[in-house]
CSV table of C-alpha atoms and ligand atoms in Angstrom, one decimal:
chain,number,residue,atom,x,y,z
A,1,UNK,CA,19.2,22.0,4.2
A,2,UNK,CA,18.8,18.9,2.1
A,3,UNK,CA,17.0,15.9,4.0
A,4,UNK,CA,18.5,12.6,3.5
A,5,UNK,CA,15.3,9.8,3.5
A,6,UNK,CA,15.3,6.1,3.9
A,7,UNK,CA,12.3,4.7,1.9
A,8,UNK,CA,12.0,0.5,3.4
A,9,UNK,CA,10.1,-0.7,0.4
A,10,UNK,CA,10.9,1.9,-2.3
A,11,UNK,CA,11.1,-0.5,-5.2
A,12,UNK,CA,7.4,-1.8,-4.9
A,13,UNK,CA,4.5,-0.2,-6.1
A,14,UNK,CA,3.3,2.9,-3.7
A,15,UNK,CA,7.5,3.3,-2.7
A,16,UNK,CA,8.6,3.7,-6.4
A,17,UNK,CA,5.8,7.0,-6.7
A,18,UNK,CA,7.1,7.8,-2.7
A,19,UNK,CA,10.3,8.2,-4.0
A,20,UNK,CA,9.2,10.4,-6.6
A,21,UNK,CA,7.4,12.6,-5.1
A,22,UNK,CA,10.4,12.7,-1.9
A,23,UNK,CA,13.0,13.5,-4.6
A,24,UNK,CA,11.0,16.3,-6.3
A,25,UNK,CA,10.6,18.1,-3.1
A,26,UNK,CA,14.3,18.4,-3.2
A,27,UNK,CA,15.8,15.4,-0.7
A,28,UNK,CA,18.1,12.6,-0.7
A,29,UNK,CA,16.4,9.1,-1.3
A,30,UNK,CA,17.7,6.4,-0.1
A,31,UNK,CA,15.6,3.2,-1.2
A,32,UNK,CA,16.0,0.0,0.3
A,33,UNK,CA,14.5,-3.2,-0.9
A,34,UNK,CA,14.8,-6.7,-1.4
A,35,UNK,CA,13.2,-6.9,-4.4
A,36,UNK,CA,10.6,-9.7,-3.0
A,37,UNK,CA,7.2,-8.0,-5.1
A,38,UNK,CA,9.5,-4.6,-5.8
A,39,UNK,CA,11.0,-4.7,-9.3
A,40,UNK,CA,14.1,-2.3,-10.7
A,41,UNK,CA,11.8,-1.3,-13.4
A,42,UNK,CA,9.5,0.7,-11.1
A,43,UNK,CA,12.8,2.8,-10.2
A,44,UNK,CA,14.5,2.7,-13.3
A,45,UNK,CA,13.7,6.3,-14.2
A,46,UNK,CA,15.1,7.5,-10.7
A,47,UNK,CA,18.5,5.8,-11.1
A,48,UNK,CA,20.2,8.3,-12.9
A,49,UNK,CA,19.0,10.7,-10.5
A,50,UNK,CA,22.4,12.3,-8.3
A,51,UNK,CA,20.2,12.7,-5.0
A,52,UNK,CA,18.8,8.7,-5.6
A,53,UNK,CA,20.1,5.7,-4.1
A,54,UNK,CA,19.8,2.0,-3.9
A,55,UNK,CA,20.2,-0.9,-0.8
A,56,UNK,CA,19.0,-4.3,-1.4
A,57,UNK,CA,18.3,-5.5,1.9
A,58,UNK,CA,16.1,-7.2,4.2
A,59,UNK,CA,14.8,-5.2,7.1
A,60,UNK,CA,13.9,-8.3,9.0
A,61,UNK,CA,17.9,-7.8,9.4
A,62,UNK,CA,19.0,-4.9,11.2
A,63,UNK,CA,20.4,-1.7,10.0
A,64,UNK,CA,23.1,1.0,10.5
A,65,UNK,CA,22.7,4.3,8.3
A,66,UNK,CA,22.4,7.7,8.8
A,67,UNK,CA,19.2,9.8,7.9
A,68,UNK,CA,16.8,12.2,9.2
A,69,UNK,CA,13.3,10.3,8.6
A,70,UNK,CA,11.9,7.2,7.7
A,71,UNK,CA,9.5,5.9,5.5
A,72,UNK,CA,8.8,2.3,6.7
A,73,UNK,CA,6.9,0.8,3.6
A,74,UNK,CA,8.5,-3.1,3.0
A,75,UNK,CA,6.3,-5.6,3.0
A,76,UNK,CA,4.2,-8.0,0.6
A,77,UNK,CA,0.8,-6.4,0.3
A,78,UNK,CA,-1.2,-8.6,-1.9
A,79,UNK,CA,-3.1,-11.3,-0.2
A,80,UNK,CA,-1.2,-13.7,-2.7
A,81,UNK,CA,2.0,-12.3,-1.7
A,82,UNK,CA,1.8,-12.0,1.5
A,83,UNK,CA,0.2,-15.6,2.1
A,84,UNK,CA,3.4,-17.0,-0.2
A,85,UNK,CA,5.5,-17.5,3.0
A,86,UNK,CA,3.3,-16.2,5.9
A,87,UNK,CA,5.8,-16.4,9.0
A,88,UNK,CA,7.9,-14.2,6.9
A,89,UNK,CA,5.0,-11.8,6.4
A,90,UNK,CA,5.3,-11.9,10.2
A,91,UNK,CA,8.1,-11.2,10.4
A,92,UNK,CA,8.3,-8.5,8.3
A,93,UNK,CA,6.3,-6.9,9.8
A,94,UNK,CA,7.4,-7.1,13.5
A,95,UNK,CA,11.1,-7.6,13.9
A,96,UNK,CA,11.1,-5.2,10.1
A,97,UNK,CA,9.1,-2.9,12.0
A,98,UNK,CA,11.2,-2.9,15.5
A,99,UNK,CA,14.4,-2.7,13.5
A,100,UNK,CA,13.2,0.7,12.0
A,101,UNK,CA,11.9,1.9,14.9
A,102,UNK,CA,14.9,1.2,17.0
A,103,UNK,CA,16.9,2.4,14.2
A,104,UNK,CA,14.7,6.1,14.1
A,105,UNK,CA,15.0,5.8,18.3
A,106,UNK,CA,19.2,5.7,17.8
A,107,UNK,CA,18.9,8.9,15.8
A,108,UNK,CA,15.9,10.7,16.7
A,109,UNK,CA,14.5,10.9,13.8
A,110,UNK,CA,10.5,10.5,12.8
A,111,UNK,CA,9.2,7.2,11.5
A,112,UNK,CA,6.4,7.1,9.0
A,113,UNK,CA,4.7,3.9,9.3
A,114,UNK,CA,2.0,1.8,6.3
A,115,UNK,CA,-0.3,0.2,7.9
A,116,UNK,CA,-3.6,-0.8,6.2
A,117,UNK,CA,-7.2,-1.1,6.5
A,118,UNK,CA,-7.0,-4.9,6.8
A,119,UNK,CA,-6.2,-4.1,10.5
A,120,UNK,CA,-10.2,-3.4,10.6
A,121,UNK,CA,-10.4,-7.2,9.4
A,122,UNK,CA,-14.1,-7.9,8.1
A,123,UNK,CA,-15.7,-4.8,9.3
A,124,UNK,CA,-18.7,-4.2,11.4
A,125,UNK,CA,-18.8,-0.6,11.2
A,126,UNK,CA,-19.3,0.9,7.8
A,127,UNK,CA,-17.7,3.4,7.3
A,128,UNK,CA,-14.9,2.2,8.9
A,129,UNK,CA,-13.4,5.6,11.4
A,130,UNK,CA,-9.9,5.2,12.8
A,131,UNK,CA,-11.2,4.6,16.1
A,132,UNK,CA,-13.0,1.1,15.1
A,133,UNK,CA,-11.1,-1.8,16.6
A,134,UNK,CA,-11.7,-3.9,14.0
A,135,UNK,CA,-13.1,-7.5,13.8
A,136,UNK,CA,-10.1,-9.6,12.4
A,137,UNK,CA,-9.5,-13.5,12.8
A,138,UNK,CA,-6.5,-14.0,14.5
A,139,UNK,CA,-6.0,-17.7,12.7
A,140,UNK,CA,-7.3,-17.5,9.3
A,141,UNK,CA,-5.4,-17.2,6.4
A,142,UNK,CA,-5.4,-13.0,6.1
A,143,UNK,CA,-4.1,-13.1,9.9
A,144,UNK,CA,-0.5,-12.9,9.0
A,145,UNK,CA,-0.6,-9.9,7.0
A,146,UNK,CA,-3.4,-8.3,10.1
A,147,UNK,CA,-2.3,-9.5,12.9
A,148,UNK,CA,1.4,-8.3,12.2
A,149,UNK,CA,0.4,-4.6,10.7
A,150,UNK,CA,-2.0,-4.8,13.5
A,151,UNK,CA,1.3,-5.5,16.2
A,152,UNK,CA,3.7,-3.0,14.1
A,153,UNK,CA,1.3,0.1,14.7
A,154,UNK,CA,1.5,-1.6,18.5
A,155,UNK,CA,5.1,-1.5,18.4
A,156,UNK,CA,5.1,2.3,17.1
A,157,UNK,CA,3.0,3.5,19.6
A,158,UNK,CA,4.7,1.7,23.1
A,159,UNK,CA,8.1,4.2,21.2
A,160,UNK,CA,6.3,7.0,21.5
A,161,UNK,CA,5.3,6.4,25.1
A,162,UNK,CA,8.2,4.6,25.8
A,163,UNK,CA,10.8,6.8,23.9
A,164,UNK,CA,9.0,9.9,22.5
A,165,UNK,CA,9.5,9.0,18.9
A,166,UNK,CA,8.1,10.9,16.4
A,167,UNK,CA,5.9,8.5,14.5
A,168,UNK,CA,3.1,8.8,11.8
A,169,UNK,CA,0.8,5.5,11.4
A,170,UNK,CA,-1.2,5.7,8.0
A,171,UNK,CA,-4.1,2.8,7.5
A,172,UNK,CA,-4.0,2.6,3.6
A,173,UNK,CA,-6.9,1.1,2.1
A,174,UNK,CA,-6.8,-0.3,-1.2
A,175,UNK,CA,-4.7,2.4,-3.9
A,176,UNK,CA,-3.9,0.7,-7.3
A,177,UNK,CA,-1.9,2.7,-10.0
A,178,UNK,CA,1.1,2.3,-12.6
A,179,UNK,CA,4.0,-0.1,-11.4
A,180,UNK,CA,1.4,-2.3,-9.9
A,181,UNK,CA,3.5,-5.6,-10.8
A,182,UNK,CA,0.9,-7.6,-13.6
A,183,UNK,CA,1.4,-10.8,-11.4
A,184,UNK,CA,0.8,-8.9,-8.4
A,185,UNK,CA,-2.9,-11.1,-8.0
A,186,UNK,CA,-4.4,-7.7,-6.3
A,187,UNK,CA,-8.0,-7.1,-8.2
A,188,UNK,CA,-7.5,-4.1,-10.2
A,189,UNK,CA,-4.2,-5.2,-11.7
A,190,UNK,CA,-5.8,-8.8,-12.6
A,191,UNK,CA,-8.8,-7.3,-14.2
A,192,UNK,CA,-6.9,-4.9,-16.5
A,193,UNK,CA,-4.4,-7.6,-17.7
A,194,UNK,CA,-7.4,-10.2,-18.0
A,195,UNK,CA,-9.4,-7.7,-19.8
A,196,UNK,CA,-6.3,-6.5,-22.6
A,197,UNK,CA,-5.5,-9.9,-22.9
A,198,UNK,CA,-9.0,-11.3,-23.8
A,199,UNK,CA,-9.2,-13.9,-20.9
A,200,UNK,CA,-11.9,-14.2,-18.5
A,201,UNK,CA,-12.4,-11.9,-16.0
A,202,UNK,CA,-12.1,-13.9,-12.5
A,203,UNK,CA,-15.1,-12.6,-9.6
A,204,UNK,CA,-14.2,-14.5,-6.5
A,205,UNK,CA,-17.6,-15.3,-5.0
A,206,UNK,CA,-20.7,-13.0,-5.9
A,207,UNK,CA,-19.1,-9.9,-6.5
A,208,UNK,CA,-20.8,-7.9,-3.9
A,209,UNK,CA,-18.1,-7.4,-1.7
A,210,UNK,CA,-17.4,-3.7,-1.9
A,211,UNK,CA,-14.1,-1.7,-1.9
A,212,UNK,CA,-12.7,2.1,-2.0
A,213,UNK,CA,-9.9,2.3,-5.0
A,214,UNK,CA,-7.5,5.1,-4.2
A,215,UNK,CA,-5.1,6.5,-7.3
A,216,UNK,CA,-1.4,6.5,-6.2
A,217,UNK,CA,-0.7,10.4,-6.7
A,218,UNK,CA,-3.8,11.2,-4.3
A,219,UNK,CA,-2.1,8.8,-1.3
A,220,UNK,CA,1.6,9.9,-1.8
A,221,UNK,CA,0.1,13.7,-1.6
A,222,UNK,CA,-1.5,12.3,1.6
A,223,UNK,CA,1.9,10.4,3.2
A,224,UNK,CA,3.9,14.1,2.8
A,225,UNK,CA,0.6,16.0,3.8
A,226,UNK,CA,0.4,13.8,7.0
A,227,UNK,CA,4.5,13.5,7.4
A,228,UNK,CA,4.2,17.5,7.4
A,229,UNK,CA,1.9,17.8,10.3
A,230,UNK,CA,2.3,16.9,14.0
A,231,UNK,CA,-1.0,14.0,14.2
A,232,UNK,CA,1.1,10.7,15.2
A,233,UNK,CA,-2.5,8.8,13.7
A,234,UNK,CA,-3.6,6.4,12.8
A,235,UNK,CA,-4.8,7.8,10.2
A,236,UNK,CA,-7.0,6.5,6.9
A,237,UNK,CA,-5.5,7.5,3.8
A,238,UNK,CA,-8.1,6.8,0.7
A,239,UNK,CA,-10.7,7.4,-1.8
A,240,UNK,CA,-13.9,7.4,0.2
A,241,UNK,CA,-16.3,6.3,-3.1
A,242,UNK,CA,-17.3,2.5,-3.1
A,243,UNK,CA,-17.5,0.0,-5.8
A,244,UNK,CA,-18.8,-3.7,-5.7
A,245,UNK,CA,-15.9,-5.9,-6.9
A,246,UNK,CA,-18.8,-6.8,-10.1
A,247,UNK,CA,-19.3,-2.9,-11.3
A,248,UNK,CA,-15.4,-2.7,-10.8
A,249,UNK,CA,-15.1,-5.7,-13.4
A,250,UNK,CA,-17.6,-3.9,-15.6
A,251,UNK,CA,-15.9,-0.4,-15.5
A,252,UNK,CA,-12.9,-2.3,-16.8
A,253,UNK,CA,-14.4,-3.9,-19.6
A,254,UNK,CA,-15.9,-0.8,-20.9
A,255,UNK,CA,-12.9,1.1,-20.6
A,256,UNK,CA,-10.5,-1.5,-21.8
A,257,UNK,CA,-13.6,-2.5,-24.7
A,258,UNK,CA,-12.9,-5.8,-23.8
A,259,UNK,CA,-14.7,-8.9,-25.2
A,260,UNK,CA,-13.6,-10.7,-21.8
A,261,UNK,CA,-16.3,-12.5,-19.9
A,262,UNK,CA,-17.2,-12.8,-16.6
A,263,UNK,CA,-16.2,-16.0,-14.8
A,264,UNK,CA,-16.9,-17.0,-11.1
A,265,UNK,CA,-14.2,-18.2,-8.4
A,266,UNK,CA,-14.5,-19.4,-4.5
A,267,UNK,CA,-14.4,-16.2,-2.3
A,268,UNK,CA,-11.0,-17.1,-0.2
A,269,UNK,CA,-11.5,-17.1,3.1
A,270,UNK,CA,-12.1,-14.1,5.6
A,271,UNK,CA,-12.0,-12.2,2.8
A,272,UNK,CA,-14.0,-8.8,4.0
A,273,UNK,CA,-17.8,-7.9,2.4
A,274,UNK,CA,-17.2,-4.4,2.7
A,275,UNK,CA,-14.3,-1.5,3.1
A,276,UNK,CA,-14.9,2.0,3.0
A,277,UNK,CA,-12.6,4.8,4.6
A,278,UNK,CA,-13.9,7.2,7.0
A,279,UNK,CA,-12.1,10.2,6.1
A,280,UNK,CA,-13.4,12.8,8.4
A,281,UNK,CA,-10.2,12.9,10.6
A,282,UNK,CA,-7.8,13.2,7.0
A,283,UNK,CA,-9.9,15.7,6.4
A,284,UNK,CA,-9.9,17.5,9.9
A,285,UNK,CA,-6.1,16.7,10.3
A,286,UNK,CA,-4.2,17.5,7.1
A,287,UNK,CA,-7.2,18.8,4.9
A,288,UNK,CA,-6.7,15.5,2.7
A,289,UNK,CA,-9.2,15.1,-0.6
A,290,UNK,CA,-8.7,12.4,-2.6
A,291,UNK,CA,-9.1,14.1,-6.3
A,292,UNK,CA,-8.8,11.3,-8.7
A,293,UNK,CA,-12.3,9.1,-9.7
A,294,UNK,CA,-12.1,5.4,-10.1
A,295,UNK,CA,-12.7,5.8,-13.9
A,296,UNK,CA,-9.8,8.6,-14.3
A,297,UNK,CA,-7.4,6.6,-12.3
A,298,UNK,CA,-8.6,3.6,-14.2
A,299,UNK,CA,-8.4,5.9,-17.5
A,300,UNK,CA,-4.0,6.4,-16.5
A,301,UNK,CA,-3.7,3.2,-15.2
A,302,UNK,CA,-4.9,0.9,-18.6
A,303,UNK,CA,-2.3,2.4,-20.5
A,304,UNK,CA,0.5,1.2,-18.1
A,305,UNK,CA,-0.3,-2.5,-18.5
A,306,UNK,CA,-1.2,-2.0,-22.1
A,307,UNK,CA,2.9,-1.4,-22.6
A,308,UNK,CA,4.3,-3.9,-20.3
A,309,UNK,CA,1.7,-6.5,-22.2
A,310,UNK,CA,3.2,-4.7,-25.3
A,311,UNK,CA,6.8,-5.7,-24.1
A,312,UNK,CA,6.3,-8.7,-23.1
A,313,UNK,CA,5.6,-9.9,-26.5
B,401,NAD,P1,4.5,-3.9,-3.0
B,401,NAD,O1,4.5,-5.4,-2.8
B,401,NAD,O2,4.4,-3.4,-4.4
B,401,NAD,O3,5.7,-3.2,-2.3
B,401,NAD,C1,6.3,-3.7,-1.2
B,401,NAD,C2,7.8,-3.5,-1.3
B,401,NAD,O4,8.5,-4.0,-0.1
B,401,NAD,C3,8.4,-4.3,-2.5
B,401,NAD,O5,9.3,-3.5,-3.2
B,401,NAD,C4,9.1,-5.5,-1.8
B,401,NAD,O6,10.2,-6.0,-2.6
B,401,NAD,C5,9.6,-4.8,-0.5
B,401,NAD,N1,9.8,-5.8,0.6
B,401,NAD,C6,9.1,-6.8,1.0
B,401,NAD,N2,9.6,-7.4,2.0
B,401,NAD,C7,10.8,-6.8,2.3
B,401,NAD,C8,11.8,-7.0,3.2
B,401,NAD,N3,11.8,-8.0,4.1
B,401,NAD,N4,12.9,-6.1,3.2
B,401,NAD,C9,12.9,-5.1,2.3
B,401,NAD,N5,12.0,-4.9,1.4
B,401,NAD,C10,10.9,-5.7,1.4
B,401,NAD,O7,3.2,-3.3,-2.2
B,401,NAD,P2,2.6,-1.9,-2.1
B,401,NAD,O8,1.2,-1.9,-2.5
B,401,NAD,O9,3.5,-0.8,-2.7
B,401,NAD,O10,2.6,-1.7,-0.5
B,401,NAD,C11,3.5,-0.9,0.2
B,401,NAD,C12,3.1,-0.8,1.7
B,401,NAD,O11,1.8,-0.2,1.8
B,401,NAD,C13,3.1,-2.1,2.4
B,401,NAD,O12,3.6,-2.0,3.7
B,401,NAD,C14,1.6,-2.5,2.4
B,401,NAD,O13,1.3,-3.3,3.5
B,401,NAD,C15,1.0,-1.1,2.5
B,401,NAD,N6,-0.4,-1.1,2.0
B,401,NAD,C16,-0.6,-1.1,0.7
B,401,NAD,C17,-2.0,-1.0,0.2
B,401,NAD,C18,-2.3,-1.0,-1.3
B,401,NAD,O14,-3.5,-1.0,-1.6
B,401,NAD,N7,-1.4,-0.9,-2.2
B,401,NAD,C19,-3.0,-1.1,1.1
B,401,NAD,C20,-2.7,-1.1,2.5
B,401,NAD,C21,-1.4,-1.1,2.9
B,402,UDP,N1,-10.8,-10.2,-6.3
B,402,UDP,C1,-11.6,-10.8,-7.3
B,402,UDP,N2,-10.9,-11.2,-8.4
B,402,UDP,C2,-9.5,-11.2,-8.5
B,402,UDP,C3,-8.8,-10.6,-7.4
B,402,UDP,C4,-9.5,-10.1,-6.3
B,402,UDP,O1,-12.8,-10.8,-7.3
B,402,UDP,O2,-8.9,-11.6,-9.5
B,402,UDP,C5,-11.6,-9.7,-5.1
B,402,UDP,C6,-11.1,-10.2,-3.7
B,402,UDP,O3,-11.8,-11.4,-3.4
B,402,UDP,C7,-11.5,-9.0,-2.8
B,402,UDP,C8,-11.4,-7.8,-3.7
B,402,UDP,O4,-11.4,-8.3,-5.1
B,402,UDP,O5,-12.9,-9.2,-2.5
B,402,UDP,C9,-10.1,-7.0,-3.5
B,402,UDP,O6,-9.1,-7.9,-3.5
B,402,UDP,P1,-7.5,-7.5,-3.4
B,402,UDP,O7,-6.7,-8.7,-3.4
B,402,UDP,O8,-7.2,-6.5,-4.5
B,402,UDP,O9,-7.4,-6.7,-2.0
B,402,UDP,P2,-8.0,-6.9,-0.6
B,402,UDP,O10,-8.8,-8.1,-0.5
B,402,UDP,O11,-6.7,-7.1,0.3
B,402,UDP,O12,-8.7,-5.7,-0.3
């Protein structure tokens, strides 16, 4: 029988492919947002759709609906966004989080749950496995956005002991792809739109610090993969390869052809030296494989921004 899904977040960058991919595996999506960072554009193509559907609301606010899982996804994810108004970033993430969980306790249904890498902070263990506690600054400027996925997964795992909920905590660690908003201020989608449009590429601090870049289509195979199975996590969800943020910027430039230079900004602060997914247990758990490169995801991801730059003039 058809499944009816509620996606929290659908509208924003890794909802709008979630949706997708939920609605070609034959269910009813139900997308909420409140179209903080989510745009209509990025679920445009999805409206016309008889099984899609939209709510705009905040999940900080609690919710009556009926469906049979959840895919708890809302919440700013770019350091600039999520630093805009950082007690709502909080609470986002804890009283949005407890509303869907209490909401998936009322009808015993499964909750699917985003965290992120970020709850490893500035790691000391490289690379980082799933059972790494992490080394995160509960003050600083990133602690908002930590501290808070770091209390949600908290919150989802006292429901399963408490309550027996079905739950499924991912840690995501940095995926980029189309519907990436071009203000979004994440790295990938400033260098691409720096790079087309001619203007200096911005490095904050040496460009040493390293990162794993996942394409969207190999997470969302991931997030059903995982949903599928009966692991509660956490899990890592990824691309295991590792770039420094400077042979990033250089990868863009070539494949943009770019004339953009390279210009240096302050590091902000906490902002972690090194990331890099263990992926043993995604491997061992739901025979996850990231199968998209940096440069091929980079190679279907140029031409995205290339047309909303096109667009926009
Ligand atoms: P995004 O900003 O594009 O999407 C977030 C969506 O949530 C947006 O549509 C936004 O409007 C919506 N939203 C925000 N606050 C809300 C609220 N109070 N009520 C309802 N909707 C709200 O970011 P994304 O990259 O698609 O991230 C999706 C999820 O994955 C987030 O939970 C994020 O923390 C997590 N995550 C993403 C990454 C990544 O690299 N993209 C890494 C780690 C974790
Ligand atoms: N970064 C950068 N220039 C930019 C945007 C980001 O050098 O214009 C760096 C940032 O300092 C960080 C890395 O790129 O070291 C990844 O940043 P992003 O905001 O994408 O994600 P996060 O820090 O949350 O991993």
């Amino acid at each position: 029988m058809q499944k009816t899904i509620l996606v929290t977040g659908g509208a924003g960058f890794i909802g709008s492919h979630l949706c997708r991919a939920l609605l070609d595996a034959g269910n009813y999506v139900i997308c909420l947002d409140n179209f903080f960072t989510g745009r209509r554009a990025n679920i445009r193509e999805l409206m016309d759709h008889p099984d899609f559907e939209i709510i705009r609301h905040d999940i900080v606010d609690p919710l009556k609906i009926e469906v049979d899982a959840i895919y708890n996804l809302a919440c700013p994810a770019s350091p600039e966004h999520y630093q805009y108004n950082p007690i709502k970033t909080m609470k986002i993430s804890v009283l949005g989080t407890l509303n869907m969980l209490g909401l998936a306790r009322r009808l015993r249904v499964p909750l699917f749950h985003a965290s992120t890498s970020e709850v490893y902070g500035d790691p000391l263990i490289h690379p980082q496995p799933e059972s790494y506690h992490g080394n995160v600054n509960t003050t600083g400027i990133r602690s908002c956005y930590d501290e808070g996925k770091r209390a949600a997964e908290a919150l989802c795992f006292d429901y399963k002991r408490m309550h027996s909920l079905e739950i499924r905590v991912v840690r995501i660690f940095n995926t980029y792809g189309p519907h990436m908003a071009m203000n979004d201020g994440r790295v990938i989608s400033n260098f691409i739109v720096q790079a087309l449009r001619g203007d200096p590429i911005t490095i904050y601090g040496d460009g040493n610090q390293t990162r794993s870049f996942c394409y969207v289509s190999d997470l969302v195979r991931g997030f059903l993969a995982f949903m599928k199975s009966d692991f509660s996590g956490p899990l890592n969800l990824g691309n295991d390869g590792e770039f420094t943020i400077r042979e990033l910027a250089e990868k863009i430039i070539q494949l943009t052809g770019s004339r953009s230079r390279i210009e240096s900004r302050p590091l902000p602060a906490d902002d972690p030296a090194r990331r890099r997914p263990d992926l043993t247990l995604a491997r061992q758990k739901i025979g996850y494989e990231p199968e998209v490169s940096l440069e091929e995801g980079l190679k279907r991801t140029i031409p995205y921004y290339q047309k909303l730059l096109s667009e926009a003039t």
